[in-house]
Structure formats: C-alpha cells, structure tokens
Tab-separated table of C-alpha atoms and ligand atoms in Angstrom:
chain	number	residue	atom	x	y	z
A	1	UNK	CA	-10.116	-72.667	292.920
A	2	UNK	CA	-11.184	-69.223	292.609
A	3	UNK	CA	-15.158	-69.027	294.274
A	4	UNK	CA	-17.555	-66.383	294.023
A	5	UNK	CA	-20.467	-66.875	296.186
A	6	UNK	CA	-23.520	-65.632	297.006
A	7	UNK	CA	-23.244	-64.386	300.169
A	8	UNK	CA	-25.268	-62.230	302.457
A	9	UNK	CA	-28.030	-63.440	299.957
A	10	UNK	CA	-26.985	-61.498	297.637
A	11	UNK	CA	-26.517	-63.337	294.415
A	12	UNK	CA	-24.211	-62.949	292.090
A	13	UNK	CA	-25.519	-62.650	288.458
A	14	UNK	CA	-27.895	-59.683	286.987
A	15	UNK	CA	-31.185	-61.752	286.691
A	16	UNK	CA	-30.531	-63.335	290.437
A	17	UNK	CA	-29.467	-59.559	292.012
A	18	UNK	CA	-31.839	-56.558	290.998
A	19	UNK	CA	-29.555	-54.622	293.384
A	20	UNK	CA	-25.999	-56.117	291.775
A	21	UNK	CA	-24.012	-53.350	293.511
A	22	UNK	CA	-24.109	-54.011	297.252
A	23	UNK	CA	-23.773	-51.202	299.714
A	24	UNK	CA	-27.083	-48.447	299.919
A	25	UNK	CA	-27.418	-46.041	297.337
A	26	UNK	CA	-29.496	-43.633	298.740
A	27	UNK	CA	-30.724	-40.596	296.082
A	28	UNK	CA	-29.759	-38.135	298.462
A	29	UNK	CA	-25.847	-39.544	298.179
A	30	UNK	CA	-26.091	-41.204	294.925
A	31	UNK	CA	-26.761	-40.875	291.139
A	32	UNK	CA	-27.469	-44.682	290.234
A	33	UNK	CA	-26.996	-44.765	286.571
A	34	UNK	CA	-28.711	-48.557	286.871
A	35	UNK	CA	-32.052	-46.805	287.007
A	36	UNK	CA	-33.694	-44.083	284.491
A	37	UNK	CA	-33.779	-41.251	286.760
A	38	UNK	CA	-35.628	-38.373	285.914
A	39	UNK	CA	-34.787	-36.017	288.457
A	40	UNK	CA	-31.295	-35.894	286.162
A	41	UNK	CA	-30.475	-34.039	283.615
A	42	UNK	CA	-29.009	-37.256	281.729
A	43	UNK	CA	-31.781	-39.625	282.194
A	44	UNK	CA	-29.515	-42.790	281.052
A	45	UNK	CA	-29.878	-46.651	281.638
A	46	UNK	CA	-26.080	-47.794	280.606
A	47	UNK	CA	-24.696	-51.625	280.826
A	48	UNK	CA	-22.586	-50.993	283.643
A	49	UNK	CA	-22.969	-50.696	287.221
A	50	UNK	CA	-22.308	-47.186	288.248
A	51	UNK	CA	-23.035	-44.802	290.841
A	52	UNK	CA	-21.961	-41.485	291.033
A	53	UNK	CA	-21.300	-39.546	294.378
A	54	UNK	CA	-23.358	-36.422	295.157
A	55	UNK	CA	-21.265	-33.356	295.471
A	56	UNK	CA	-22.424	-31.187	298.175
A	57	UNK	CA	-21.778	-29.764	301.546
A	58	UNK	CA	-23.467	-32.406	303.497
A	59	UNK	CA	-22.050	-35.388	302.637
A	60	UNK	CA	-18.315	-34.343	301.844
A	61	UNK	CA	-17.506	-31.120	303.902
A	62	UNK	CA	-15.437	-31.467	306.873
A	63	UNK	CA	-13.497	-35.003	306.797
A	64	UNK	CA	-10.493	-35.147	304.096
A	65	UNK	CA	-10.812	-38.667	302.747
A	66	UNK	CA	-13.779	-39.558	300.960
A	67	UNK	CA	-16.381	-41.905	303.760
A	68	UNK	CA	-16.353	-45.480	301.849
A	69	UNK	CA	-20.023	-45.608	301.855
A	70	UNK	CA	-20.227	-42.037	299.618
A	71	UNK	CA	-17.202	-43.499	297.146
A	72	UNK	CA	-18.597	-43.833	293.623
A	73	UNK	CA	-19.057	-47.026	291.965
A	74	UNK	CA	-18.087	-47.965	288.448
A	75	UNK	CA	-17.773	-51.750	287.380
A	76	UNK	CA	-18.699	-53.713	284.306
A	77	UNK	CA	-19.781	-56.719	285.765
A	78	UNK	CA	-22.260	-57.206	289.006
A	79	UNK	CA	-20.128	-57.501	292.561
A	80	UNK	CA	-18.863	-60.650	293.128
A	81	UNK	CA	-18.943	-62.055	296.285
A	82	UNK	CA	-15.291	-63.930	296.957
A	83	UNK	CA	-14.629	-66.233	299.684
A	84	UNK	CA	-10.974	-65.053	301.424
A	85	UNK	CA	-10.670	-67.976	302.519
A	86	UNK	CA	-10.364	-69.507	299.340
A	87	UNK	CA	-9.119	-66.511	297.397
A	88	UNK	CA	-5.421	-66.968	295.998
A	89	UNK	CA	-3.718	-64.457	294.038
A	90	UNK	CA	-1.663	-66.008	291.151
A	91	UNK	CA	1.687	-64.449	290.356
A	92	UNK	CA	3.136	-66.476	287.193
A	93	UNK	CA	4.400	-65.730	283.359
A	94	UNK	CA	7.813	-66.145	281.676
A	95	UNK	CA	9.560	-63.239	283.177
A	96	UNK	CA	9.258	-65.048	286.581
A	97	UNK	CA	12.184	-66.765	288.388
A	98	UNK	CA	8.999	-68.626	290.214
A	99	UNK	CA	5.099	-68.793	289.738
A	100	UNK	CA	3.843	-67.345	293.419
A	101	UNK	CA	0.338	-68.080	294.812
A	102	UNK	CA	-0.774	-66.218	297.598
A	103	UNK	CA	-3.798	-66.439	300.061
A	104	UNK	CA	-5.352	-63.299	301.917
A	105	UNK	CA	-3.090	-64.158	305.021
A	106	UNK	CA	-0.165	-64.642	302.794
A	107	UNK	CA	-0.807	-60.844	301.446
A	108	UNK	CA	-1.570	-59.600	304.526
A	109	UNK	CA	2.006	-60.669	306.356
A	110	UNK	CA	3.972	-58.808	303.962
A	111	UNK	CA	5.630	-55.299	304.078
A	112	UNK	CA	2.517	-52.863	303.792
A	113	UNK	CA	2.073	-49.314	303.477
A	114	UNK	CA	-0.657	-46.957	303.479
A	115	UNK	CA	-1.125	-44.227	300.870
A	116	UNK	CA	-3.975	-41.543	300.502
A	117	UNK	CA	-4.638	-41.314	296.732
A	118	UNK	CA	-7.334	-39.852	294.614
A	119	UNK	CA	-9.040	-42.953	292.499
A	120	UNK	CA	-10.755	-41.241	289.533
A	121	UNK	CA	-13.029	-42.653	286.741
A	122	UNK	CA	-11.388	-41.957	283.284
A	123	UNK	CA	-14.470	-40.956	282.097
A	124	UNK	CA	-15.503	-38.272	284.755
A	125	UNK	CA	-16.512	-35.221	283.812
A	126	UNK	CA	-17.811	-36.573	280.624
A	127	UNK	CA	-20.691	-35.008	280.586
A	128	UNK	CA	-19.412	-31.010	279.731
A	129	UNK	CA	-17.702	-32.314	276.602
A	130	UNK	CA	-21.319	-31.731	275.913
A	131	UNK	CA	-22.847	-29.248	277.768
A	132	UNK	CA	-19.507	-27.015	277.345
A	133	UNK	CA	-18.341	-27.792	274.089
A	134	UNK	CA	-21.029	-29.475	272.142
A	135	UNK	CA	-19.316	-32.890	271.750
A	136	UNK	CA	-21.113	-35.327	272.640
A	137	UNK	CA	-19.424	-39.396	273.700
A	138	UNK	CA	-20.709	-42.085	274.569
A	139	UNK	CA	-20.742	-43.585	278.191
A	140	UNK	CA	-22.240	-42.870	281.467
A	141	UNK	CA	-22.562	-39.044	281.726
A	142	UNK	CA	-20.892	-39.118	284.872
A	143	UNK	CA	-20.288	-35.223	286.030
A	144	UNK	CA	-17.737	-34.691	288.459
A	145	UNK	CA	-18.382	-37.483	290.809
A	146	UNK	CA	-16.742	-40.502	289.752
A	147	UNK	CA	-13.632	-39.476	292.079
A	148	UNK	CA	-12.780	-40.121	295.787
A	149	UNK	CA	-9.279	-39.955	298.046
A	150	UNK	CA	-9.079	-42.599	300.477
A	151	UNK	CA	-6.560	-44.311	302.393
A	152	UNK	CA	-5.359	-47.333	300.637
A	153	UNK	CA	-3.570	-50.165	302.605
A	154	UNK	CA	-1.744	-53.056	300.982
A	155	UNK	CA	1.575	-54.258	299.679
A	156	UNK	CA	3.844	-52.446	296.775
A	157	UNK	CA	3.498	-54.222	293.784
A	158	UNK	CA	7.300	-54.429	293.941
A	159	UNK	CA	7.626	-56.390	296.984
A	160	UNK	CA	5.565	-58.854	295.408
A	161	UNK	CA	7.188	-58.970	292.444
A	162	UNK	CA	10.625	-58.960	294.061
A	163	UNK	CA	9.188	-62.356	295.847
A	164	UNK	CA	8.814	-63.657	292.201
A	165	UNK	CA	11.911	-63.259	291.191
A	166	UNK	CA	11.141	-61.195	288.494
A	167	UNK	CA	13.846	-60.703	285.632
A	168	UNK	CA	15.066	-57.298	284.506
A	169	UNK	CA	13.642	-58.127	281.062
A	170	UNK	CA	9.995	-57.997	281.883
A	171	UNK	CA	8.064	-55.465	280.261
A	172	UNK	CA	3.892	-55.536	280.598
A	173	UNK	CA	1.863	-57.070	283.454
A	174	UNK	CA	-1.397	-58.704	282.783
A	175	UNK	CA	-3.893	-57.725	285.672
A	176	UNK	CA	-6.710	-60.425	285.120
A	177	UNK	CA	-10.043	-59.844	287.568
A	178	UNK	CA	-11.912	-62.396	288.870
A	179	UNK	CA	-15.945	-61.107	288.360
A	180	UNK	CA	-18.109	-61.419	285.440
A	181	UNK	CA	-16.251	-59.079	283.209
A	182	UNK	CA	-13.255	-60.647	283.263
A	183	UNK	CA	-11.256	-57.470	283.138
A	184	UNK	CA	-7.413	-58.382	281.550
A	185	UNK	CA	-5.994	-54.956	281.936
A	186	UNK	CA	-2.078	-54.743	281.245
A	187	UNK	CA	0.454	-52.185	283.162
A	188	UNK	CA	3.322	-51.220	282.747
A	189	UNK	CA	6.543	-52.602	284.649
A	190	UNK	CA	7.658	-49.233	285.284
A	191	UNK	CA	4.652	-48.270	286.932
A	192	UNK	CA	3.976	-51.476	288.707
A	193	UNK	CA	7.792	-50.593	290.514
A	194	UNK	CA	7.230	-46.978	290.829
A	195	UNK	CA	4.280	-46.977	293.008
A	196	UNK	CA	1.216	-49.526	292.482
A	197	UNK	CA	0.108	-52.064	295.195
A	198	UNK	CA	-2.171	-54.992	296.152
A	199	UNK	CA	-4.825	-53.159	298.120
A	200	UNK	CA	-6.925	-54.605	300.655
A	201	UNK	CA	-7.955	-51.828	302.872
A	202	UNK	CA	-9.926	-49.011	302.412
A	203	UNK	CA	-10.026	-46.107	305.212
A	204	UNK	CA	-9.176	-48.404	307.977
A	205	UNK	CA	-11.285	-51.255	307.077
A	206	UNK	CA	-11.191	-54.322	304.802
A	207	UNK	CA	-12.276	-53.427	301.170
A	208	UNK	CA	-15.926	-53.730	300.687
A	209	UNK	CA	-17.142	-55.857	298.408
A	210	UNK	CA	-18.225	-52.959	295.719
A	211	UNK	CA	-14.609	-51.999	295.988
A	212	UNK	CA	-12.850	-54.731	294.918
A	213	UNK	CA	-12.574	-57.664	298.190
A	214	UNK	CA	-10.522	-59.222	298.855
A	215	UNK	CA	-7.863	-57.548	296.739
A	216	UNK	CA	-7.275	-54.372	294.341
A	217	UNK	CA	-4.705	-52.704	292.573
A	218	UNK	CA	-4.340	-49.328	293.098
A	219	UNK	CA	-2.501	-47.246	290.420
A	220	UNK	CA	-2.107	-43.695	291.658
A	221	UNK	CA	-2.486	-40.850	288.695
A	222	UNK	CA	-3.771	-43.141	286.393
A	223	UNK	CA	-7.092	-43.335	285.994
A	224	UNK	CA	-9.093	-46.126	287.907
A	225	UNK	CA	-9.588	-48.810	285.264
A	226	UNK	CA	-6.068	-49.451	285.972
A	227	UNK	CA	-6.817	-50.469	289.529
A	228	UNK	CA	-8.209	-53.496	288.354
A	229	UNK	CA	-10.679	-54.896	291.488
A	230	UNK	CA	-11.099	-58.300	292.481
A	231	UNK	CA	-7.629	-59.567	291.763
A	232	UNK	CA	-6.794	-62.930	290.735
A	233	UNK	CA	-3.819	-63.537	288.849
A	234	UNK	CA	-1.328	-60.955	287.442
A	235	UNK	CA	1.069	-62.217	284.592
A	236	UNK	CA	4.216	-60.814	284.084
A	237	UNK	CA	5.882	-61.377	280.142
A	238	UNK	CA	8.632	-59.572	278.406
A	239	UNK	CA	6.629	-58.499	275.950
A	240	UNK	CA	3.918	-56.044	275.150
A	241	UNK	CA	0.354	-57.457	276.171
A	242	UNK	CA	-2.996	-56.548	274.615
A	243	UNK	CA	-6.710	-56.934	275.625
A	244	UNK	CA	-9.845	-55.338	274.510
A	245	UNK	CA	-9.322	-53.092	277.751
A	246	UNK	CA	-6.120	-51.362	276.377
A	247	UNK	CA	-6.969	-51.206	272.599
A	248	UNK	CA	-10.780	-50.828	271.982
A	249	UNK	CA	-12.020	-49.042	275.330
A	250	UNK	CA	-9.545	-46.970	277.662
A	251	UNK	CA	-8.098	-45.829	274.636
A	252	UNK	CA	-7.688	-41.954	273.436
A	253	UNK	CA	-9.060	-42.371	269.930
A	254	UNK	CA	-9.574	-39.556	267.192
A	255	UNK	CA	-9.034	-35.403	267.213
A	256	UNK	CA	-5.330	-36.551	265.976
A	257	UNK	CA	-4.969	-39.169	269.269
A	258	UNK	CA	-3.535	-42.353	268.300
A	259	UNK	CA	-5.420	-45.309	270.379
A	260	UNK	CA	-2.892	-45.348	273.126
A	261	UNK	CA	-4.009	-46.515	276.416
A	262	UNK	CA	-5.567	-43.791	278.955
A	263	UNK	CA	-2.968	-43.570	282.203
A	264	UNK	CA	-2.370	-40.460	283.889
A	265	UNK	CA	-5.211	-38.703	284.584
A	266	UNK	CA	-5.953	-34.778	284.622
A	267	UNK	CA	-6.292	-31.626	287.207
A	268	UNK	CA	-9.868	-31.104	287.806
A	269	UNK	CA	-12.305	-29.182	290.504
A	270	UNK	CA	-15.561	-29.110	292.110
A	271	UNK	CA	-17.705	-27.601	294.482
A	272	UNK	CA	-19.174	-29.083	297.460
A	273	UNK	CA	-22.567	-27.943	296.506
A	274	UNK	CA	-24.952	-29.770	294.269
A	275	UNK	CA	-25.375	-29.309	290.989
A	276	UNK	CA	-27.773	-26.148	290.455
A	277	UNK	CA	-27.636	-25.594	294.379
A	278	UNK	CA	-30.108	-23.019	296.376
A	279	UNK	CA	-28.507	-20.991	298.648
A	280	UNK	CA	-28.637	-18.030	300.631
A	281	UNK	CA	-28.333	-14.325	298.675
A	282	UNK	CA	-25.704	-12.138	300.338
A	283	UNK	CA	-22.076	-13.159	301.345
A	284	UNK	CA	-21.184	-16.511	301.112
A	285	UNK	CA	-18.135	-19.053	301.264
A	286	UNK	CA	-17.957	-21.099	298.792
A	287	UNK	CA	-16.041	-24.403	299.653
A	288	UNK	CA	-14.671	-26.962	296.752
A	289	UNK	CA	-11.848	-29.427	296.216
A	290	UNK	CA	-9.149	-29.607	293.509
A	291	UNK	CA	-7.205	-32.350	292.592
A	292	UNK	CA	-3.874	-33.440	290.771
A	293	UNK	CA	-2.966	-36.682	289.385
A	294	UNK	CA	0.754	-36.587	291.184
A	295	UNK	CA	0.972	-33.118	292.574
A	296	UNK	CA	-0.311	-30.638	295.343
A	297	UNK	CA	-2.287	-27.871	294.270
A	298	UNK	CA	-0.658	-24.740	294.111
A	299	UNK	CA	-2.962	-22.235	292.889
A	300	UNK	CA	-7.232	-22.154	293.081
A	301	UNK	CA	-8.721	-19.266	290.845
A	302	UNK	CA	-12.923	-18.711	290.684
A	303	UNK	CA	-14.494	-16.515	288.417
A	304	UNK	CA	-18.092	-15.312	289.630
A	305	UNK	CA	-20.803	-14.424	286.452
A	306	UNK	CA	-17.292	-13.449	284.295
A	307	UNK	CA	-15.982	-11.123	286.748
A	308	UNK	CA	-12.154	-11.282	286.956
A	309	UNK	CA	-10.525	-14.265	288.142
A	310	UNK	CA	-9.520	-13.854	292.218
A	311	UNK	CA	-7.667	-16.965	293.954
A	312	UNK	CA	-9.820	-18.846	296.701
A	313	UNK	CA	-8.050	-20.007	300.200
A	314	UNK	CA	-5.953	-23.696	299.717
A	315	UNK	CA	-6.405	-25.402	303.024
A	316	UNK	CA	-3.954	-28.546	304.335
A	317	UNK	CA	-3.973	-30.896	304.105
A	318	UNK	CA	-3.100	-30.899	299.908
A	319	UNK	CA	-1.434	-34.504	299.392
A	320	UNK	CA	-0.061	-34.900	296.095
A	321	UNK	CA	-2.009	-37.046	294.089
A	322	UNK	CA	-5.232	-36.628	296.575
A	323	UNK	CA	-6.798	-33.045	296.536
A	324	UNK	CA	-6.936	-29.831	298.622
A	325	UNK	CA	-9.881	-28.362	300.023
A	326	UNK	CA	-10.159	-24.655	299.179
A	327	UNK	CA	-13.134	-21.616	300.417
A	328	UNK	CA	-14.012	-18.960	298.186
A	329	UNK	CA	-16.103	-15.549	299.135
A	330	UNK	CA	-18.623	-13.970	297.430
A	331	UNK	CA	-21.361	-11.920	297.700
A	332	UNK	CA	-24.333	-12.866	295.442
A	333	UNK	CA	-27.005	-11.022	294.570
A	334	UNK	CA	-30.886	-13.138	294.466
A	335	UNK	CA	-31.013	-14.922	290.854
A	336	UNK	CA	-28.511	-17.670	289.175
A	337	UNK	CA	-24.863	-17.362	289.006
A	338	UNK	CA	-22.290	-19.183	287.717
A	339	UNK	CA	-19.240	-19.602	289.215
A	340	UNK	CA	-16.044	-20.655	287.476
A	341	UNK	CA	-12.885	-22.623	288.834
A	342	UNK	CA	-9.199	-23.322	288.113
A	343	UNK	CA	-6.970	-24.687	289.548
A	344	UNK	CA	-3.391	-24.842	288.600
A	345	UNK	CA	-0.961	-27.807	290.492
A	346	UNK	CA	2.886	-27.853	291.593
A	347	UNK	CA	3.861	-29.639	288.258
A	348	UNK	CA	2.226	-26.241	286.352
A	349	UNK	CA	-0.371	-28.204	284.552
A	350	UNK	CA	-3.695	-25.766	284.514
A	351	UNK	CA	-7.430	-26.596	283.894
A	352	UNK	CA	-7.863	-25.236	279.977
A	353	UNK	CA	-10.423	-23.407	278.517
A	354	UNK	CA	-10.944	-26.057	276.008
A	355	UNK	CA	-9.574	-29.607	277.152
A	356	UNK	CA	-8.842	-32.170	274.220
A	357	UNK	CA	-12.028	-34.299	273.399
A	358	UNK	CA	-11.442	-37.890	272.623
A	359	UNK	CA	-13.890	-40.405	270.873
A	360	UNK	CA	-15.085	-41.683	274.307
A	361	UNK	CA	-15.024	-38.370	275.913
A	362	UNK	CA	-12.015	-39.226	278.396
A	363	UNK	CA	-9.952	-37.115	280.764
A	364	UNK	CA	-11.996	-33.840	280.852
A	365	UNK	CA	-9.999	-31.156	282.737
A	366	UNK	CA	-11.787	-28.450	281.268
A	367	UNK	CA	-12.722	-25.174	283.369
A	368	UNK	CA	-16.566	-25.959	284.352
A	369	UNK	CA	-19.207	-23.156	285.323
A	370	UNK	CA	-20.969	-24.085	288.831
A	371	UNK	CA	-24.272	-23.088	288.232
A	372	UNK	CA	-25.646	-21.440	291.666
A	373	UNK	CA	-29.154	-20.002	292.536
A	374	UNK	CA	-29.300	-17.385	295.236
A	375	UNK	CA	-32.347	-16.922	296.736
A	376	UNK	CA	-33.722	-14.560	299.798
A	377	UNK	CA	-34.283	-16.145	302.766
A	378	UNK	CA	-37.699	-16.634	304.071
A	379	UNK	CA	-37.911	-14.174	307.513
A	380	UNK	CA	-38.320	-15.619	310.594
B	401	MTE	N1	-12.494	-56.187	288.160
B	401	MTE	C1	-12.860	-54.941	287.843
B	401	MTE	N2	-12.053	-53.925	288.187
B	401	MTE	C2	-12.400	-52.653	287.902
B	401	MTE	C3	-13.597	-52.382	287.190
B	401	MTE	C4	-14.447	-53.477	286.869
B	401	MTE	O1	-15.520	-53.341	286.277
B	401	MTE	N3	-14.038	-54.747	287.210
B	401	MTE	N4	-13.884	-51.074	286.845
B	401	MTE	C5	-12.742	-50.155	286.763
B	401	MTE	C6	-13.145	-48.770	286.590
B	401	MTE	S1	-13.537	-48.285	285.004
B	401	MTE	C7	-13.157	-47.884	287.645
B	401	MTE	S2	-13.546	-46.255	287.407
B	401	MTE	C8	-12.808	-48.322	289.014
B	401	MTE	C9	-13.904	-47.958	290.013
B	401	MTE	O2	-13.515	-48.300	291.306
B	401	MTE	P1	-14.579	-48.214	292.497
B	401	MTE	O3	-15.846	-48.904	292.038
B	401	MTE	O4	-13.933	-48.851	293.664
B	401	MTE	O5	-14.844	-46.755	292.757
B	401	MTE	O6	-12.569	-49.728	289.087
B	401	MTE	C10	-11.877	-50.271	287.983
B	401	MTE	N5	-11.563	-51.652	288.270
B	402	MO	MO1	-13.660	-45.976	285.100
C-alpha cells in the first residue's frame, strides 16, 4: 500500500520534524512563515508550511525558469517522504471502462511532454489587499512570492485517462493526496483534457520531495491548489464532487462572489529587487517579471513617484502562461521612491487599480507600488 517513510532521517510528522519542509531555507532566499520573523513586516506563525521566495536581483536575474531550490513552498501538511518503489497511482470511479493502477515506471513509459508554466499560490499577493486597500484576510501574508515558472515533465492527464477508458459522461475528477492533509481537490473534466498532467519532473530533475515526489498534477492558469502534490488516486464520476477544498477554502466568498471554486488565476508583476531595496541614486535599470495565467505579455507600463506611465522593454522569451522578463530606466534622485507597474497580456486583461477583494483575500492582480530607496554611493 501507499508508504510514507522517514527517509533521509527526516521524519514525517510535526512533533518528529522541527524542519517539516525539507530542502534549505536560507533567510537570504526565503521568508519561512513557520517561524515569527521579525525582520518582516508581517511577523506571522500560520498552520501551514510555507515559504515564500525572495524577490531580488541575486537570486532570480539572469536564468528564465525559476532554480527549484528558490521555488516557494506552500503545503498544509509536513512533506511526506514516499517510497517510488512502492508508490501506485490509483485511477478508478464509475465513469471508468477500467480501474488503472500505475507504479512510477508505469508513469514514466508513457507519452510525456514538457511544459514551462507559471505555478502560483492563490493567495499571493495577499498581503496589499491590506496595505493598498485596507482589507485585511486571513492567511499567510504572502507578497508576491508564492509564484515560480519551471519546466514541468510528465504525462497529459488525457493519455491517462484515455488508458481508463473513460466514458464521455464523466464530469468531475477527485484528485486525492497522499500526505497528512489529505487534500481531495476535484477538477474539472474539461480541464483535466485540455491541458493538466501527472508531473514528475521539475527543471530536468525528479520532483523534490517539497514539490510533490513522486507525482503532481500540474494545472496551468489555475492557481496551484489545483496541482494537488503527492498523488495517489484520482477518481473520475459523472457527477459533481465536493470537498472542504472546493467549498469552504479555495472558494471566492463575499463582495457579491458566490463560493465558487478559485481556478484561473490573475496577471500580476514584480520587481527583481527586494522589498524596500537600497540602491544606487542616479540612472538605473530596473528589471521585473510579469506574468499571465494563459497568455504572453503584451504590454509593461511603470509609473515612477506618479509621474506618467512610460512602457518598460519586454524581453523573450514571454511563454504564455509563464512570464516575461522586462527592464525599465530611470533616473532617481537620493530618498524613497515608489515605482508602479502594469502590465497588460495578449488576452487584454490589465492589472486594475482596485482588484476585487474576496473573504480570503484571493487572486490579487492589483497595480502594487515598489517601494525603492536611492541612496549616494559611498566614494572610493
Ligand atoms: N498534497 C498537497 N498538494 C498541494 C498542497 C498541499 O498542501 N498538499 N498545497 C497546494 C497549494 S495551496 C499550493 S500553492 C501548491 C504549492 O506548490 P509548491 O509547494 O510545489 O510550490 O501546492 C498545492 N498542492
Ligand atoms: Mo496555494
């Protein structure tokens, strides 16, 4: 049966693992939202096991794809440690011509592909429904870190599917996880055919451990809860399935919304600088990244200390449904600044002034300041 052990000496439950996310977390790379740290401006303990990726120039400025050890973190439960050997995916439910079970060789000998795709917390950029707008959720205050693009590797959900015999009438599939939080998130069939797979390679390399070994989906556009890690069993039914994860949390609740599920996810931007960044006075180049949930990005527009709004430089690559890197000049004068972005994607969908807040503070895609500090350089 299914076996999570505690390899590498790592155990497996909270009280056994102090560290219960695996890879390094260094401070320079990481906001760990496990420990109260008051270097933030959030200080926050929360329940879940989350670490946010640093923004700035020297961790994420010249590759494309996000390095696997800098990808944020987010999971409910502590990382499980599952044997491949012994790890079977379980395809079964009544819209099945036959149940399917496959091993990690099994999923590894069929038709793969290869996709670079943003994956994208629902709840990132949480935080400025405060700062910007003075509505507050609850939930780690992630800022605009919970995102990466890598290259996943694994096999369409389809082909799997197809292998199942799966009847036209099926309607909902029941992604069931295989860690301590027992995550039964449904999707879809539409989406499961369109473009979803069974991941098990990240940037070249098996999945590590944090990221979901031996086996992820990965949902592209929709925000990451979807790509439900550790996979164990998916359950295909004609009709509509529930769990707590599609109507109590990943839900868009009040402000008018009406508790549907959270799927596609939002344009957004950043800069590759930290948050509150020192840098030189005098001209500068700016670099960020913008992002689309299915598009390119066709249009980057910054807006230094409310100046007028000028369009920065969109560099390739700019993969739809990944991000584009973009440089920006300006000349800034010692003191703080703030710097605005926009960025507006192939489909026409724009960054708004005032994004739609949601009881749990989901999908942010407001316009955010960057605050910046200029400062003279010391002579030499
Ligand atoms: N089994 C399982 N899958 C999961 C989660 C989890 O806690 N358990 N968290 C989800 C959420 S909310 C996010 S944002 C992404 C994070 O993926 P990452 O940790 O690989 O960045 O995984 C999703 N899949
Ligand atoms: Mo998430």
């Amino acid at each position: 049966m299914y076996k999570t052990t505690g390899e590498a000496g790592i155990p497996d439950t909270p009280e056994e693992a102090p560290r219960s996310i695996a890879k390094p977390l260094p401070p320079e790379r990481f906001i760990d939202y496990r420990a109260e740290d008051p270097s933030q401006n959030h200080p926050v303990k929360d329940p879940g096991y989350n670490a946010e990726m640093r923004w700035r120039a020297t961790t994420s400025s010249a590759e494309y794809l996000t390095p696997t050890e800098n990808f944020f973190v987010r999971s409910h439960a502590p990382t499980p440690f599952i044997d491949a050997a012994t790890w079977e995916l379980k395809i079964e439910g009544p819209s099945l011509g036959k149940s399917l079970g496959l091993g990690y060789g099994d999923l590894l000998g069929l038709p793969s592909v290869s996709i670079t795709k943003a994956l994208e917390c629902a709840g990132n950029g949480r935080v400025f429904f405060d700062e910007n707008h003075g509505r507050e959720a609850p939930g780690t205050p992630w800022r605009l870190g919970a995102v990466g693009v890598a290259e996943w590797t694994g096999v369409p959900l389809r082909e799997i599917l197809e292998r199942a015999n799966m009847k036209p009438s099926a309607r909902d599939i029941m992604a069931g996880s295989l860690d301590g939080a027992g995550m039964r998130r449904p999707l879809p069939v539409e989406k499961a055919l369109d473009d979803a797979i069974v991941a098990y390679g990240m940037n070249g390399e098996p999945l590590m451990p944090d990221h979901g070994f031996p086996a992820r989906l990965i949902v592209p556009g929709w925000a990451a809860v979807a790509s439900v890690k550790w996979l164990g069993r998916l359950f295909v039914s004609d009709e509509r399935l529930f769990s707590p994860w599609n109507t109590e949390q990943y839900v868009l609740t009040g402000d008018g919304h009406d508790g549907s599920p959270v799927t596609r996810q939002v344009v957004k931007s950043a800069l590759e600088l930290a948050w509150n960044a020192e840098i030189p006075a005098g001209e500068n180049t700016i670099r960020g990244r913008s992002w689309s949930p299915t598009a390119s990005i066709a249009r980057v527009e910054c807006a230094l200390d409310g100046e007028e709004w000028r369009e920065a430089a969109i560099e390739a690559p700019n993969l739809p449904g990944a991000w584009a890197t973009w440089s920006f000049s300006v000349n800034l004068s010692p003191g703080g600044h703030t710097l605005r972005v926009r960025a507006t994607d192939t489909d026409g969908d724009t960054q708004p002034e005032e994004p739609p807040f949601n009881d749990l503070g989901y999908l942010y895609g407001g316009v955010v300041g960057f605050p910046i500090r200029a400062i003279h350089e010391s002579p030499h």
